[in-house]
Coordinates of C-alpha atoms and ligand atoms in Angstrom, one line a residue:
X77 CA 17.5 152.4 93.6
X78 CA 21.0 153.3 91.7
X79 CA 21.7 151.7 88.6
X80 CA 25.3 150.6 88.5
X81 CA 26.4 150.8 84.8
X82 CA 28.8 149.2 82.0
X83 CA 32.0 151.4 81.1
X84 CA 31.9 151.0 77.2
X85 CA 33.7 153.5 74.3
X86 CA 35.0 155.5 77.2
X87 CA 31.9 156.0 78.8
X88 CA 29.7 155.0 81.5
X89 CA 26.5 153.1 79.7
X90 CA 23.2 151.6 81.1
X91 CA 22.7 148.4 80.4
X92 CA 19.5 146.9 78.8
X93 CA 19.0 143.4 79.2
X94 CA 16.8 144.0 82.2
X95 CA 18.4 142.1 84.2
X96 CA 20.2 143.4 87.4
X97 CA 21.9 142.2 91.0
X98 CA 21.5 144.0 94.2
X99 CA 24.8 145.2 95.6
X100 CA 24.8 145.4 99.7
X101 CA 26.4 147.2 101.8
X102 CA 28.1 144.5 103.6
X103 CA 28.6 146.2 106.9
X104 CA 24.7 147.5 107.1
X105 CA 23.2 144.5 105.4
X106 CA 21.3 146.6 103.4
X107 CA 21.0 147.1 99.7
X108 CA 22.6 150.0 98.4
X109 CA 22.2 150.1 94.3
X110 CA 22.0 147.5 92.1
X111 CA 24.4 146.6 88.5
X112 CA 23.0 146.0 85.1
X113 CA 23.6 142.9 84.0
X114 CA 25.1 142.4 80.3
X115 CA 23.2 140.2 77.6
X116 CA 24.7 138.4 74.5
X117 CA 23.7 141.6 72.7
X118 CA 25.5 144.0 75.4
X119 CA 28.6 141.9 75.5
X120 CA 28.8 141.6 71.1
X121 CA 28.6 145.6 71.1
X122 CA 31.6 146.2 73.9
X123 CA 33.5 143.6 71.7
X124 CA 33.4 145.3 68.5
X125 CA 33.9 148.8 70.3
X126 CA 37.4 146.8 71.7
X127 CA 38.0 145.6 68.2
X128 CA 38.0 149.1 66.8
X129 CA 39.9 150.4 69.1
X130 CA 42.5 147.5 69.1
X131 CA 43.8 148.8 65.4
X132 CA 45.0 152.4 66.5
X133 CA 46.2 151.6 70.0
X134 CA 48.0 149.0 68.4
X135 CA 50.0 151.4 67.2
X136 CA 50.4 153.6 70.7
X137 CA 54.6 153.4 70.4
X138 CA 55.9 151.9 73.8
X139 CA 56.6 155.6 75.5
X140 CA 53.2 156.6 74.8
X141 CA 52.2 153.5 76.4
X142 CA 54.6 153.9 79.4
X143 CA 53.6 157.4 79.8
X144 CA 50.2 156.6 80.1
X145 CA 50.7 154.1 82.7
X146 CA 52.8 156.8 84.8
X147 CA 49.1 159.7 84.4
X148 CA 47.5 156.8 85.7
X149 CA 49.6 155.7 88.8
X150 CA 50.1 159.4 89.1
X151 CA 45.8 159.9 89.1
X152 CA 45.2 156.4 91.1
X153 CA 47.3 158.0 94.2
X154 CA 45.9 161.4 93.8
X155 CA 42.3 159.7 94.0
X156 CA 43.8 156.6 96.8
X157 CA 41.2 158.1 99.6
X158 CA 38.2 157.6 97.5
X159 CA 39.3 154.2 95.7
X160 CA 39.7 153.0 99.1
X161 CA 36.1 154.2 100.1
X162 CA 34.6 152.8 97.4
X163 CA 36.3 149.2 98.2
X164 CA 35.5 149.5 101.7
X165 CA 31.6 149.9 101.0
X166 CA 31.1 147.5 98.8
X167 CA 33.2 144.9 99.5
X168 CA 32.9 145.4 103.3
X169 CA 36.8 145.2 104.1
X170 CA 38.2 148.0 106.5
X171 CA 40.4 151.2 104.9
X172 CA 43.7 149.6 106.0
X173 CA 42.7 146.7 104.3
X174 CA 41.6 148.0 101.2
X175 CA 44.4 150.7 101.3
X176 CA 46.7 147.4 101.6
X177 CA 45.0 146.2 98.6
X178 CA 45.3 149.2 96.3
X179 CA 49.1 149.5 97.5
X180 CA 49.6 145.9 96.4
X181 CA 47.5 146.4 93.1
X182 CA 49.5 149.3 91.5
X183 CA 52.8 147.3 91.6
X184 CA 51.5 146.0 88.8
X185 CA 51.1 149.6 87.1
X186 CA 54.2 150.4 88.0
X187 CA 55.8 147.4 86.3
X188 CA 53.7 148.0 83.3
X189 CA 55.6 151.4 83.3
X190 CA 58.5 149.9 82.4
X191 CA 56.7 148.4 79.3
X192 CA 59.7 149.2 76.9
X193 CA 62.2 147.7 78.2
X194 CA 59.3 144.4 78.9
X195 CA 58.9 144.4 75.7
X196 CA 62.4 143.7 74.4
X197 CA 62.7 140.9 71.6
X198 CA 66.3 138.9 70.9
X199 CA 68.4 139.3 68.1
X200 CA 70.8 136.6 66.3
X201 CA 73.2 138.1 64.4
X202 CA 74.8 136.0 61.2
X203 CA 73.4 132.9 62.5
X204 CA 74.1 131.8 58.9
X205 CA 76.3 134.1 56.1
X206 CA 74.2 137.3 56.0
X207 CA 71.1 135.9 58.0
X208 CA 69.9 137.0 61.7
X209 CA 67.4 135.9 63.5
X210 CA 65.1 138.2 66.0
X211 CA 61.5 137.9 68.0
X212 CA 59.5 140.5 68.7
X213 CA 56.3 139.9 71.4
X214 CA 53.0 141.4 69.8
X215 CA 49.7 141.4 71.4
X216 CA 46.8 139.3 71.0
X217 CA 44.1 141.8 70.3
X218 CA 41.0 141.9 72.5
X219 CA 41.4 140.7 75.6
X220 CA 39.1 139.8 78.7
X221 CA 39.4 139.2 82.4
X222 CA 36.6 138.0 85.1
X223 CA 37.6 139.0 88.4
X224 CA 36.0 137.9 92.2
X225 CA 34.6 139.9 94.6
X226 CA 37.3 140.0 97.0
X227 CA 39.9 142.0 95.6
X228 CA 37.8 144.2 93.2
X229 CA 40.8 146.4 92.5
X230 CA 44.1 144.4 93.0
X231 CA 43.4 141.7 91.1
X232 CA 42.1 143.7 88.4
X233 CA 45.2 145.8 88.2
X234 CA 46.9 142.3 88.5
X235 CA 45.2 141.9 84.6
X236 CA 44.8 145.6 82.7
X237 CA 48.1 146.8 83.8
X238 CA 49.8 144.5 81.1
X239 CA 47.5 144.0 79.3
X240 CA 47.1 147.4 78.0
X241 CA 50.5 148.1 78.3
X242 CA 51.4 145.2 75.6
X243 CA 48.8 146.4 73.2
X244 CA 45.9 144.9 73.6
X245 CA 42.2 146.2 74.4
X246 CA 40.7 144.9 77.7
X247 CA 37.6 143.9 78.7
X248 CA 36.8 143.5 82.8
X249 CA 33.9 141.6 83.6
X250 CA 34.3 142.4 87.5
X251 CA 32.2 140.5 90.4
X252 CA 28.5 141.6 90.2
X253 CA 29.1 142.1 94.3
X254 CA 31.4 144.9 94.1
X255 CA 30.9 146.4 90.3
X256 CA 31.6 149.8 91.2
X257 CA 35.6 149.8 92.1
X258 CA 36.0 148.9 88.1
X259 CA 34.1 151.7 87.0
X260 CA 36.1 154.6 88.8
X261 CA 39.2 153.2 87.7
X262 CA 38.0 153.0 84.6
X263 CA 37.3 156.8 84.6
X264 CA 41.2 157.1 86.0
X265 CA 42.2 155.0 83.1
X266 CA 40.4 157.4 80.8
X267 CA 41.9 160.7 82.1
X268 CA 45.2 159.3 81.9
X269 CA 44.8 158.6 78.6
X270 CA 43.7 155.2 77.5
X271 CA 41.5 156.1 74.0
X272 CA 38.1 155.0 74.3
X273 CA 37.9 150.7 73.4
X274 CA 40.8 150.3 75.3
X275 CA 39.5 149.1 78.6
X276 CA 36.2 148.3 79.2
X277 CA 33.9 147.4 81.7
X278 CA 30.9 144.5 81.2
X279 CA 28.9 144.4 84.2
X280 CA 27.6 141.1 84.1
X281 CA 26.7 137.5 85.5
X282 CA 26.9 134.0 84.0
X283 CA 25.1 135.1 80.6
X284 CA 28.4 138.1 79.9
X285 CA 31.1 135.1 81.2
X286 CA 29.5 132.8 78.5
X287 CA 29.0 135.3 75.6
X288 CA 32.7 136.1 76.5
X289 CA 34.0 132.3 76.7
X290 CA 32.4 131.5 73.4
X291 CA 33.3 135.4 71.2
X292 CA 35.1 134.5 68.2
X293 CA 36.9 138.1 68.7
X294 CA 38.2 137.6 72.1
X295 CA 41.7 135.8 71.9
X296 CA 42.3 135.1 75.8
X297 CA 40.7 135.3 79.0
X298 CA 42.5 135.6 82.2
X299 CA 40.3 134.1 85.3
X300 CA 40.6 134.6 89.4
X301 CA 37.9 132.8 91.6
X302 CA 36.7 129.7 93.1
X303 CA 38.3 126.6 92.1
X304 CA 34.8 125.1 90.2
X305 CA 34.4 128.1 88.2
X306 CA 38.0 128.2 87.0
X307 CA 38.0 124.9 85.9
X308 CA 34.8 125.5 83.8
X309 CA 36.5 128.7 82.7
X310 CA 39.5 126.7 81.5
X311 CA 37.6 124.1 79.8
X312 CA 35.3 126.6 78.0
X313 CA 37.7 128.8 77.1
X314 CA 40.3 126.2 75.5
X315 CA 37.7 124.5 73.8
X316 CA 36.7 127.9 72.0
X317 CA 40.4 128.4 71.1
X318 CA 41.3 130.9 73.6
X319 CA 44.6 131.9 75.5
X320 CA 43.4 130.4 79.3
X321 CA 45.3 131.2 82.7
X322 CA 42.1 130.5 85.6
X323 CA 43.2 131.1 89.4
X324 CA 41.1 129.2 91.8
X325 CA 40.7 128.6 95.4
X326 CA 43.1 127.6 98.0
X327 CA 43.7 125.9 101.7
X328 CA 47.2 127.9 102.6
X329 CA 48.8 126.1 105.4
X330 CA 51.1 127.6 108.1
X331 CA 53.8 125.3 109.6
X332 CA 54.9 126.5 113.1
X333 CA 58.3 124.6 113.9
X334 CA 59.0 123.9 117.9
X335 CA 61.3 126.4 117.3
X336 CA 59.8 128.9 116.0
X337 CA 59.6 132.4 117.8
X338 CA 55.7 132.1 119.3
X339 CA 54.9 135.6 119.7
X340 CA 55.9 136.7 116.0
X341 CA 54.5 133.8 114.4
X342 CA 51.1 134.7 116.4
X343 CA 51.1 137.7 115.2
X344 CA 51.4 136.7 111.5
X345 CA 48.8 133.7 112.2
X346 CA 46.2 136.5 113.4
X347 CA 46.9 139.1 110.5
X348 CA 47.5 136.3 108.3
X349 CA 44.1 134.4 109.2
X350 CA 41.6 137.6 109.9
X351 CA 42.6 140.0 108.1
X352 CA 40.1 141.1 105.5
X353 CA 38.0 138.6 107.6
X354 CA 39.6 135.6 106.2
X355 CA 38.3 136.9 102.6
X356 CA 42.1 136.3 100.6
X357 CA 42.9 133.7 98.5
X358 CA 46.1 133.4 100.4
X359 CA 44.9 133.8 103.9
X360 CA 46.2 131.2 106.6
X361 CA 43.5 129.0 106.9
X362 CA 45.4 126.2 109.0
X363 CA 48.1 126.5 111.7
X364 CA 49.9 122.8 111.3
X365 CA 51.7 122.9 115.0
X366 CA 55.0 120.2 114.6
X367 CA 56.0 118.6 117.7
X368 CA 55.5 120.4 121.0
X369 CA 54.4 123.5 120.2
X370 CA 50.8 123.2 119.4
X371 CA 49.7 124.4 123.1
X372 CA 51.9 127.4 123.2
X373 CA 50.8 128.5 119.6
X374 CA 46.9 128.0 120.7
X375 CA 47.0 129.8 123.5
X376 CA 49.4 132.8 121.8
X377 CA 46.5 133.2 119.0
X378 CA 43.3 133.1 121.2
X379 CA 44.5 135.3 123.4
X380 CA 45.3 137.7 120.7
X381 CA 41.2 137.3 119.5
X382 CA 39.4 139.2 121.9
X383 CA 41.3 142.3 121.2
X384 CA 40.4 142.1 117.3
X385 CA 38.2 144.9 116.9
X386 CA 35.5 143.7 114.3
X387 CA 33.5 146.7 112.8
X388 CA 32.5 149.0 109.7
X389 CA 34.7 150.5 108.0
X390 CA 33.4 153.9 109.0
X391 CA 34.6 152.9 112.5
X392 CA 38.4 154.4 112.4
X393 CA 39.3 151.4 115.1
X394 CA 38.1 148.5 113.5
X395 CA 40.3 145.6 112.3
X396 CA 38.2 143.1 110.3
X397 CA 35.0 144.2 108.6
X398 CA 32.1 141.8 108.0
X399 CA 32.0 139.3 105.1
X400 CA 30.3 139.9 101.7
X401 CA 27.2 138.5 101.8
X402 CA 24.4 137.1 104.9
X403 CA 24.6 134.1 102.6
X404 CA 27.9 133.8 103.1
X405 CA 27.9 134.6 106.3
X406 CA 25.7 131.7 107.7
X407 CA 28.4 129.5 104.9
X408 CA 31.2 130.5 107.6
X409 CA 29.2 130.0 110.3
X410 CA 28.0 126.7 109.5
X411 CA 31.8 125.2 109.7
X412 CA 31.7 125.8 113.4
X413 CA 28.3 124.7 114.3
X414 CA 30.1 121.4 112.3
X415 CA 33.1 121.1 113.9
X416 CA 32.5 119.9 117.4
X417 CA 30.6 117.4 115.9
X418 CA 33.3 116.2 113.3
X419 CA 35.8 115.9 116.5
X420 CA 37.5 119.1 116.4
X421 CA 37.3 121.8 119.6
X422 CA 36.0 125.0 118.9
X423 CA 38.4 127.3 121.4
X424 CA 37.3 130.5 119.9
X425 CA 33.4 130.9 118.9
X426 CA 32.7 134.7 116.5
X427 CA 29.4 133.7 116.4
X428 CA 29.6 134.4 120.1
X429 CA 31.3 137.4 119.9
X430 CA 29.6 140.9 121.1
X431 CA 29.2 141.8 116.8
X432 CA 27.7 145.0 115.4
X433 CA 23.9 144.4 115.2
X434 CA 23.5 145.4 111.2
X435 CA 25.4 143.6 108.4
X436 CA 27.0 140.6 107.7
X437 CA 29.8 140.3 110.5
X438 CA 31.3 137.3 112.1
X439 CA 34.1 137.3 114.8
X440 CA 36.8 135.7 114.9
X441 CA 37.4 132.2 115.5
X442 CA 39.8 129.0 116.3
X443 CA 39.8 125.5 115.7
X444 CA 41.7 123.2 116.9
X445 CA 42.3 119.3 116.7
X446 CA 41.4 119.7 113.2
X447 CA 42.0 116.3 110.8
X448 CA 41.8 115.8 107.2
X449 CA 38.4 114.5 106.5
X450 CA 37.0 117.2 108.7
X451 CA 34.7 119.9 106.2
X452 CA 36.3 122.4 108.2
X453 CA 39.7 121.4 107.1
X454 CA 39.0 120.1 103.5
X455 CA 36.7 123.4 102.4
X456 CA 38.2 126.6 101.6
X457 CA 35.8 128.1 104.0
X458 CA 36.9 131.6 102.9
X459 CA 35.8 133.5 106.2
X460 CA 37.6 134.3 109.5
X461 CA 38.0 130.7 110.6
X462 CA 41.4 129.6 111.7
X463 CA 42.0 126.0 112.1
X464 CA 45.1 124.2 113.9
X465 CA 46.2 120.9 113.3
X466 CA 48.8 118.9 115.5
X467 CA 51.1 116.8 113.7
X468 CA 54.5 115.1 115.4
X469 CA 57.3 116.1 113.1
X470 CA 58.5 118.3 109.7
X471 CA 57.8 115.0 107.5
X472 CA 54.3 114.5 108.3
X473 CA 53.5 118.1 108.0
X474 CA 54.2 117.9 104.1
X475 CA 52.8 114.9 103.4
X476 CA 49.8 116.8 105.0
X477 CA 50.1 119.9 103.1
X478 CA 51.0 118.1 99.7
X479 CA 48.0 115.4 100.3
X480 CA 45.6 118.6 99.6
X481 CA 43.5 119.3 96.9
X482 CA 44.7 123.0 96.7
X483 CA 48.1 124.2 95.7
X484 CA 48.4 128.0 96.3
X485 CA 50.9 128.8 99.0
X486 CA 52.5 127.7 102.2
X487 CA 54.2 129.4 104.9
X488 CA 56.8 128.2 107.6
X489 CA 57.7 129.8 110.7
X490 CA 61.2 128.4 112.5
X491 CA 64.4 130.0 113.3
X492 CA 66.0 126.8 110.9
X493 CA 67.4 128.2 107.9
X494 CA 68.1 124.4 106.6
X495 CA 64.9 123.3 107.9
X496 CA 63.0 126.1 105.6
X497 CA 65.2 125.7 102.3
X498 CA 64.3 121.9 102.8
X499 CA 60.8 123.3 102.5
X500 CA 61.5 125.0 99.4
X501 CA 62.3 121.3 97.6
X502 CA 59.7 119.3 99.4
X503 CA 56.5 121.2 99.5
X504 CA 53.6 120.7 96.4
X505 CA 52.6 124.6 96.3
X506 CA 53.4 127.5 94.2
X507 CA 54.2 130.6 96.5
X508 CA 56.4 130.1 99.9
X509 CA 56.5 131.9 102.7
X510 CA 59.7 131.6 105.3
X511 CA 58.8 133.5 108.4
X512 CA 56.2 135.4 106.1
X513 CA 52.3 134.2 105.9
X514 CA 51.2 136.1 102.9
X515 CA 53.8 135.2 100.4
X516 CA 52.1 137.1 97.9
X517 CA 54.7 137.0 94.7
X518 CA 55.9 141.2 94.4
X519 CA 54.9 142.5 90.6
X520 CA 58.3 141.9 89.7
X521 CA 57.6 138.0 89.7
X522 CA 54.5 136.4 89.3
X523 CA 51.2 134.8 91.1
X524 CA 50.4 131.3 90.3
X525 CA 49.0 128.5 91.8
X526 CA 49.6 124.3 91.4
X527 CA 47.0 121.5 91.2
X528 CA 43.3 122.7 91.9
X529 CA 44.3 126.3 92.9
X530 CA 45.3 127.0 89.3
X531 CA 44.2 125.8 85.7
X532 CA 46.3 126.3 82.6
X533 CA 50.4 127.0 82.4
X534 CA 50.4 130.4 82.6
X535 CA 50.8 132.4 86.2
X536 CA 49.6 135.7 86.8
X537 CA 51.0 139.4 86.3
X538 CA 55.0 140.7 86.4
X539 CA 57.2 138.4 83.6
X540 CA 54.1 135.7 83.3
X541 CA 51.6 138.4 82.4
X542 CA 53.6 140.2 79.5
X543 CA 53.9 136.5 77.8
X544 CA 50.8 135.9 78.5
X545 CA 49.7 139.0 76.5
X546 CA 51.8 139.0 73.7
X547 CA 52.5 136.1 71.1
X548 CA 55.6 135.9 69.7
X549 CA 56.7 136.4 66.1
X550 CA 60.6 134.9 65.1
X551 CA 62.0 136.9 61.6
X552 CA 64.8 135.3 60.2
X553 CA 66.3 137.9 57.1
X554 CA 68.9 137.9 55.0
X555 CA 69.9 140.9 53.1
X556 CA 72.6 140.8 50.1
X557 CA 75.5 141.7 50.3
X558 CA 76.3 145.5 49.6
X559 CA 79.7 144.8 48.2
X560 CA 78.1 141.9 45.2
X561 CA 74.7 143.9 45.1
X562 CA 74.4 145.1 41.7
X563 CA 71.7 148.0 42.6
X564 CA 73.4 151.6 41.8
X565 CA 73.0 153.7 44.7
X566 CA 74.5 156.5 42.7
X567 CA 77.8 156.3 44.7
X568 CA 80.7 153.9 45.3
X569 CA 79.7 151.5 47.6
X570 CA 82.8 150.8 50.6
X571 CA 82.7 148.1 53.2
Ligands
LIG168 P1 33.4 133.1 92.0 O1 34.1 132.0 91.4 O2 32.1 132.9 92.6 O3 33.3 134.4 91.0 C1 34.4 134.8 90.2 C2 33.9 135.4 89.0 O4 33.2 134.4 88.2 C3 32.9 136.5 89.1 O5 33.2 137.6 88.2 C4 31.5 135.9 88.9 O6 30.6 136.8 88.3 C5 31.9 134.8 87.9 N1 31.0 133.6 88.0 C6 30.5 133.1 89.2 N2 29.7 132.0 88.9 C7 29.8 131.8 87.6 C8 29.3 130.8 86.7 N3 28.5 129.8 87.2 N4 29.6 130.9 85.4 C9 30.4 131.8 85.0 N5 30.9 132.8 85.7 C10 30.6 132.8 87.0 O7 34.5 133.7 93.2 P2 34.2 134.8 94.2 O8 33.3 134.2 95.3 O9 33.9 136.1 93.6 O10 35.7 134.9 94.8 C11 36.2 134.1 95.8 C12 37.0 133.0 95.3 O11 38.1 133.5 94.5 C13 37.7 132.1 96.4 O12 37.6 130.8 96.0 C14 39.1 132.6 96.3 O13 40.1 131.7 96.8 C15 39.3 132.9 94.9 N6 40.4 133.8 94.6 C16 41.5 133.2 94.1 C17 42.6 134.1 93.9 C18 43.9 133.5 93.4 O14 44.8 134.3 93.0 N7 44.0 132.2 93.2 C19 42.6 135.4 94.2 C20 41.4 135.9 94.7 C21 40.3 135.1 94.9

């Protein structure tokens, strides 16, 4: 069986601890290699090869930096076809999907291109006779990030692309489901340019998050995954005196006003809901119909789901790949065998549907009459399970929303300009969506989360992520003088 290894130095090396995970093929159910996992010992020896590397690439000037960046994005689209293979296989999404991905993830790389002009300080002249004032943004040093399984490039990208761009050496721990992503980009990263220390991947499980949690030599950790592990992320990591920003899970709500066009806020419903079977931290997970609409909407999306074509992503047609593990799998599954029983109606049944034989698939699948206090409404069930509650007007749909434990985003589909800009002040989330499901921030802004869906202050990536790299240092100077300065410069000094 393959041995999927660390990325350490600048090259690809085998771990010892002993200790490894199978990685499946999602979409055969079969085993395909298996990763290394790091030890204590493994983890020390990739953070004093960071360290080292810190003090030279520290002093990279900011258009070597930039032009670095550039090789890469230049390399990563060269090299899209298999970066999207490699996704698909592991991680079990579809090439559209994980093309979407990729295309999503080097936005960031991009914006870190412009890391010279992101970098820019402030200056105060004479703020007092002959004294100014200026900051400048330095990095923090080493650097790490623990990523999930379901994004095993964007999110990532979301990370190292500042990161490395503001100085600092980066460690990825990535998900032990889908290690291998982490290691070709890591190759990429290498041929663009980035000296050996400078990124580096830990293949690793709960013994490589702790060692990094608790390393005196790691200043900050950036964090994306479920909501308990965040929040033990946060807590660990703050305790040991680290720089913290820990994404966790969500429930994203879609609000469908009576007036809302059906057909295109179907449409977005089903891409929104399914695609990448369900698998995105900002995937529609519940349709809240307002007033009369909730029929029409119902019937608009199941009719939609029988023409979903669920399948590998060898198969050139299919739409939704299978999910990531059979564990998972029977997770999904388990909220609709529960929700006839918790009062809901189960309109559309995957479990039902006429799915590949092999691997870990589950169709597509509709909820509806779904209450809070329902596990199919309260979980993030993170599978392709679309629920729809009915509520009577645009009040009680927020006091729904904002009554959840999870804060990541909301979308709302009406033809109402004032009714969405009302949304805008009244809704508890972080990112918005008018007449868009995914609201996913572009690089040029940032990713956050509120309440459970996010722990720390700090969003993610674009303006958040360069602060979040880089501390800042405030020089206030004052130099004499020249005209009362009594050092000869060996000519007659003019003002
Ligand atoms: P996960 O929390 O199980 O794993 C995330 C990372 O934490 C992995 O690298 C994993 O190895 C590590 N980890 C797992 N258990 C750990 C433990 N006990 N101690 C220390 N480290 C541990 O998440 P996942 O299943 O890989 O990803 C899916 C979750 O991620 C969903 O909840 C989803 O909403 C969330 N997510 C959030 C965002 C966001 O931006 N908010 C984006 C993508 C995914």
């Amino acid at each position: 069986m393959r041995v999927i290894d660390h990325w350490i130095n600048g090259a690809l090396v085998p771990s010892t601890s002993g200790r490894t995970s199978p990685v499946y093929n999602p979409a055969t159910g079969k085993q395909q290699a298996s990763v290394g996992l790091a030890s204590v010992a493994e983890v020390d020896a990739a953070v004093a090869a960071a360290k080292e590397a810190f003090k030279s690439w520290r002093l990279a000037s900011l258009s070597k930096r930039s032009e670095i960046m550039f090789a890469f994005r230049e390399l990563a689209n060269a090299n899209r076809a298999k970066i999207v293979e490699l996704i698909s296989i592991e991680h079990g999404k579809v090439p559209s999907d994980a093309a979407g991905e990729l295309a999503r993830g080097m936005e960031n790389i991009e914006f870190a291109c412009g890391i010279p002009a992101l970098l820019k300080g402030g200056f105060s002249e004479q703020v007092s006779g002959g004294v100014d004032v200026y900051s400048i943004k330095q990095p923090l040093g080493v650097v790490a990030g623990i990523t999930p399984f379901n994004f095993p490039a964007m999110v990532p990208m979301w990370m190292f692309a500042n990161a490395i761009a503001t100085g600092n050496c980066f460690i990825l721990k990535p998900s032990e489901k889908d290690p291998s992503v982490a290691l070709y980009l890591a190759e990429l990263l290498s041929q663009a340019g980035v000296p050996p220390g400078v990124f580096t991947v830990l293949q690793g499980d709960k013994v490589a998050v702790d060692a990094i949690l608790e390393h005196p030599d790691i200043a900050a950790v950036s964090f994306v995954g479920s909501t308990p592990i965040a929040k033990y992320i946060y807590t660990t990591g703050t305790a040991n005196g680290k720089r913290v920003q820990a994404l966790g899970g969500a429930k994203n709500h879609m609000i469908v006003l009576p007036d809302a066009d059906i057909n295109m806020a179907a449409d977005a419903a089903v891409s929104a809901a399914y695609g990448s079977a369900g698998e995105r931290c900002m995937a529609v997970s519940v349709v809240v119909a307002v007033g009369n609409i909730g029929d029409a909407i119902v019937e608009a999306i199941a009719e939609r789901l029988p023409k979903l074509r669920v399948g590998p992503g060898t198969d050139p047609d299919a739409e939704m790949g299978p999910l990531i593990t059979g564990e998972h799998r029977e997770k999904v599954a388990s909220y609709l065998a529960g929700a006839a029983g918790e009062g809901a109606t189960v309109v559309v049944d995957g479990r039902d549907d006429d799915l590949p034989t092999e691997g870990f698939f589950l169709g597509a699948s509709l909820v509806d009459n779904v209450k809070p206090g329902m596990r199919v409404y309260d979980d993030e069930i993170f599978g392709p399970v679309l629920a729809v509650t009915r509520v009577d007007t645009y009040e009680e749909a927020v006091a729904l929303i904002n009554a959840h434990r999870y804060g990541n985003g909301t979308a709302i589909f009406t033809r109402d300009g004032g009714a969405a800009r009302q949304l805008q002040f009244d809704i508890n989330v972080d990112m918005v969506g008018i007449n868009v499901p995914i609201p996913v921030p572009v690089a040029y802004y940032s990713f956050g989360g509120w309440k459970a869906s996010l722990f720390g202050d700090s969003n993610m990536y674009g303006p958040a992520g360069i602060e979040f790299y880089t501390r800042t240092k405030t020089v206030t100077s004052r130099w004499p003088d020249p005209a009362t300065s009594s050092v000869d410069l060996g000519f007659p000094r003019t003002r």
